[in-house]
mmCIF file of C-alpha atoms in Angstrom:
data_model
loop_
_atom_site.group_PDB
_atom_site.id
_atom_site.type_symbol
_atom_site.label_atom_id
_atom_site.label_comp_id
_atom_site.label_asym_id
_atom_site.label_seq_id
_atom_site.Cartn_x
_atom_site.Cartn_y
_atom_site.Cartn_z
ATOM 1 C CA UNK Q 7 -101.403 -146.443 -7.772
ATOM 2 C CA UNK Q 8 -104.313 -148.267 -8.613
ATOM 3 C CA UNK Q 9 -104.733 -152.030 -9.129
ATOM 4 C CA UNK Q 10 -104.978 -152.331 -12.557
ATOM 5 C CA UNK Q 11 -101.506 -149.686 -13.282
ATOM 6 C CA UNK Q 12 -100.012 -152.614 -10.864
ATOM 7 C CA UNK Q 13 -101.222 -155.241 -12.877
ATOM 8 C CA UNK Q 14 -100.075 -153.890 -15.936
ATOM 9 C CA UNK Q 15 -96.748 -152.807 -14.548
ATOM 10 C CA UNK Q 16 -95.903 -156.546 -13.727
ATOM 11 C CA UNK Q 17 -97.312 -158.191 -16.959
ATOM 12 C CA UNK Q 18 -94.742 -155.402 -18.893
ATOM 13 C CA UNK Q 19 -92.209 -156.904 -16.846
ATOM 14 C CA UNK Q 20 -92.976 -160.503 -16.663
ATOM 15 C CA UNK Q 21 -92.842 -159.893 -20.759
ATOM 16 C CA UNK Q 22 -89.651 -158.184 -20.599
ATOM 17 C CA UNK Q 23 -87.901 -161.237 -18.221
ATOM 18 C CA UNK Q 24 -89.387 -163.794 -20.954
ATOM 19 C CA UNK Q 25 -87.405 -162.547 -23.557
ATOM 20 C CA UNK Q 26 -84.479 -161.972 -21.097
ATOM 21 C CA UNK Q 27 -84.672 -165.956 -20.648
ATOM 22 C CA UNK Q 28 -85.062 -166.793 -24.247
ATOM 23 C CA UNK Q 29 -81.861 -164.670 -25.050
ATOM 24 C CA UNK Q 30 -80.206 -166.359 -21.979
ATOM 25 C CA UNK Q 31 -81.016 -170.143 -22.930
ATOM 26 C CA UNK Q 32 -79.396 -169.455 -26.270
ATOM 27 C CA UNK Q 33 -76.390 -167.884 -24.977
ATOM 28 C CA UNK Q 34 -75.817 -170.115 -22.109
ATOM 29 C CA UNK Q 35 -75.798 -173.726 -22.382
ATOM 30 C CA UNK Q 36 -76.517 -173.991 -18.429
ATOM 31 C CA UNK Q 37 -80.138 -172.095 -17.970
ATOM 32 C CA UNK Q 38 -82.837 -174.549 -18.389
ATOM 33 C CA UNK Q 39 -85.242 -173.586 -21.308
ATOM 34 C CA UNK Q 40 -88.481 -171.650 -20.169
ATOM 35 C CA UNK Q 41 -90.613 -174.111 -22.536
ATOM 36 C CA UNK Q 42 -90.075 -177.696 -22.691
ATOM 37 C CA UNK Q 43 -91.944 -180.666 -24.122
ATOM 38 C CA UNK Q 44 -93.310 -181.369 -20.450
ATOM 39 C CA UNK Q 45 -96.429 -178.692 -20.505
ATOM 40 C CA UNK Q 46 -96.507 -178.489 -16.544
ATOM 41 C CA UNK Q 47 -92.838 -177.174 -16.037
ATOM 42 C CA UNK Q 48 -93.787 -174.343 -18.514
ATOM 43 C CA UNK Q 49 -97.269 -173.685 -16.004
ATOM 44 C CA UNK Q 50 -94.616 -173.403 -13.186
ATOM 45 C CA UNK Q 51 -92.099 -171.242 -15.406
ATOM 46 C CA UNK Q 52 -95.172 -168.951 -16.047
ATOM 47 C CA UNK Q 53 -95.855 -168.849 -12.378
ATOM 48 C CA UNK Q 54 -92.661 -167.965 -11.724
ATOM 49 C CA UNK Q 55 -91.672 -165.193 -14.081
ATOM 50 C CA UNK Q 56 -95.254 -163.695 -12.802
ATOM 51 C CA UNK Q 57 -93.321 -163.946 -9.014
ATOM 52 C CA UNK Q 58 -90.458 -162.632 -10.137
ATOM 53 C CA UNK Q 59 -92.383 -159.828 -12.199
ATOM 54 C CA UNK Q 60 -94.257 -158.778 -8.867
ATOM 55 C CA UNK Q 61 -91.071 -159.044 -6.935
ATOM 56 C CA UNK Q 62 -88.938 -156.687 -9.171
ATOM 57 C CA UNK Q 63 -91.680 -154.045 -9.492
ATOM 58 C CA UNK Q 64 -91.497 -153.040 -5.807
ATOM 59 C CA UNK Q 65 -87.617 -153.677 -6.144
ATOM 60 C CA UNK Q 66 -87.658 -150.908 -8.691
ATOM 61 C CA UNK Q 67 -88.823 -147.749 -6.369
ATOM 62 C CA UNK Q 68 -85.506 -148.532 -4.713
ATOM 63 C CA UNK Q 69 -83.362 -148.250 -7.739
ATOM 64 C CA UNK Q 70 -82.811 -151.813 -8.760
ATOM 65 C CA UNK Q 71 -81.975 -153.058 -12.162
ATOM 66 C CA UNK Q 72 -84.143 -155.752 -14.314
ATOM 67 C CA UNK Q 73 -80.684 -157.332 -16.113
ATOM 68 C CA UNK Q 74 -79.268 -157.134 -12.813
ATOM 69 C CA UNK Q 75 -82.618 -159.289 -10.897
ATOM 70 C CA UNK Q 76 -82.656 -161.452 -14.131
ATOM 71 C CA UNK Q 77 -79.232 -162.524 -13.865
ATOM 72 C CA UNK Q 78 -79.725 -163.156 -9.855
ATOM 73 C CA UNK Q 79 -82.826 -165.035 -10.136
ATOM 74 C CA UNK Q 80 -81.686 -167.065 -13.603
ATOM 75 C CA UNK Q 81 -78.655 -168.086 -12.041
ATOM 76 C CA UNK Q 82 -80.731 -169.976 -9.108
ATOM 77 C CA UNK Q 83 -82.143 -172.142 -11.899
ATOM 78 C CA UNK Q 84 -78.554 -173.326 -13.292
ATOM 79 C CA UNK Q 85 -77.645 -176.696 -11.769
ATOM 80 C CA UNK Q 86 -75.713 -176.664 -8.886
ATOM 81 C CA UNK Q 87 -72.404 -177.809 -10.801
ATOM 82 C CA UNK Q 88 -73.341 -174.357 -13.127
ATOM 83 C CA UNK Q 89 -73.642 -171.905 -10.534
#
């Protein structure tokens, strides 16, 4: 596969986990919005969903599910008291 089919693979999927977040923080009260009025926590939620992006694309050749890494990964962000 060549670097730029990679690439695009895990910008496809860090799009598809930032609307799986924005349907999330509406639904539940407990998952921290991806954008907030402090610009550098959105920097870090960009670098993160890009993370999680590269991390579920290799995930996938072995069968795994995006709602099913979303809801793993989201739930790490809850607080503690949420989880």
């Amino acid at each position: 596969m060549s670097g730029n089919t990679q690439k695009e693979k895990v910008y496809r999927t860090a799009m598809r986990i930032c609307r799986m977040w924005g349907v999330a923080e509406t639904l539940d009260s407990g998952i921290p919005p991806y954008e907030t009025p402090i610009a550098t926590q959105s920097a870090e939620n960009e670098k993160l969903v890009l993370q999680w992006a590269e991390e579920y694309v290799q995930l996938r050749e072995n069968g795994e599910e995006l709602w099913r890494f979303f809801e793993k990964k989201i739930k790490n962000l809850r607080k503690p008291e949420q989880k």
